[in-house]
């Protein structure tokens, strides 16, 4: 479980839910997932996430980029 504290005071708890797609080669990998975020009001919101990793010849990560669409967290009506 990860607690994310945003600069304006709201906190969200999150846990990885499921990986949808994982693609990669020796030096590049991308993983698509849905992340469940539990808001302070108790509602759970699924957010789309993509992680991209670049690795060197030794297999060590040289770059990790994580992209998350956080817009659903702030919707007043959760479907």
Coordinates of C-alpha atoms in Angstrom, one line a residue:
X1 CA 0.0 0.0 0.0
X2 CA 1.3 3.4 -1.0
X3 CA 0.1 6.7 0.5
X4 CA 0.3 9.7 -1.9
X5 CA 0.2 13.1 -0.4
X6 CA -0.5 15.9 -2.9
X7 CA 0.8 19.4 -2.3
X8 CA -2.6 20.8 -1.5
X9 CA -3.3 18.4 1.3
X10 CA -5.4 15.6 -0.1
X11 CA -4.1 12.1 0.4
X12 CA -4.9 8.9 -1.5
X13 CA -4.1 5.3 -0.7
X14 CA -3.2 3.1 -3.6
X15 CA -2.5 -0.5 -4.4
X16 CA -1.7 -2.1 -7.8
X17 CA -4.7 -3.9 -9.1
X18 CA -3.8 -5.6 -12.3
X19 CA -1.5 -5.5 -15.3
X20 CA -3.3 -5.4 -18.6
X21 CA -0.4 -5.5 -21.0
X22 CA 3.4 -6.0 -20.7
X23 CA 5.6 -5.5 -23.7
X24 CA 9.4 -5.5 -23.9
X25 CA 12.7 -6.4 -25.3
X26 CA 16.2 -6.6 -23.9
X27 CA 16.5 -2.9 -23.3
X28 CA 12.9 -1.5 -23.2
X29 CA 9.8 -2.5 -21.3
X30 CA 6.3 -1.0 -21.0
X31 CA 3.6 -2.2 -18.6
X32 CA 0.0 -1.0 -18.7
X33 CA -2.1 -1.4 -15.5
X34 CA -5.1 -0.3 -13.6
X35 CA -4.4 1.1 -10.2
X36 CA -7.1 1.2 -7.5
X37 CA -7.0 4.4 -5.5
X38 CA -9.0 4.7 -2.3
X39 CA -10.0 8.3 -1.7
X40 CA -10.3 9.8 1.7
X41 CA -14.1 9.6 1.4
X42 CA -13.8 5.8 1.0
X43 CA -14.6 5.5 -2.7
X44 CA -12.3 3.4 -4.8
X45 CA -11.3 4.7 -8.3
X46 CA -9.5 2.7 -11.0
X47 CA -6.8 4.8 -12.7
X48 CA -5.0 3.9 -16.0
X49 CA -1.2 3.7 -15.6
X50 CA 1.7 3.0 -17.9
X51 CA 5.3 2.4 -16.7
X52 CA 8.2 2.6 -19.2
X53 CA 11.6 1.2 -18.3
X54 CA 14.9 1.5 -20.2
X55 CA 17.8 -0.9 -19.3
X56 CA 21.5 -0.9 -20.1
X57 CA 23.5 -3.9 -21.4
X58 CA 23.9 -5.1 -17.7
X59 CA 20.2 -5.2 -17.3
X60 CA 20.1 -2.2 -14.9
X61 CA 17.3 0.3 -15.1
X62 CA 18.6 3.6 -16.6
X63 CA 15.2 5.3 -16.9
X64 CA 11.8 4.7 -15.3
X65 CA 8.8 6.8 -16.3
X66 CA 5.4 6.4 -14.8
X67 CA 2.3 8.0 -16.4
X68 CA -1.0 8.0 -14.4
X69 CA -4.3 9.6 -15.5
X70 CA -5.4 11.1 -12.1
X71 CA -8.5 12.9 -13.5
X72 CA -11.0 10.3 -12.2
X73 CA -9.8 10.9 -8.6
X74 CA -11.4 14.4 -8.7
X75 CA -14.7 13.4 -10.3
X76 CA -17.6 14.2 -8.0
X77 CA -19.6 11.2 -9.3
X78 CA -17.8 7.8 -9.3
X79 CA -19.3 5.2 -11.7

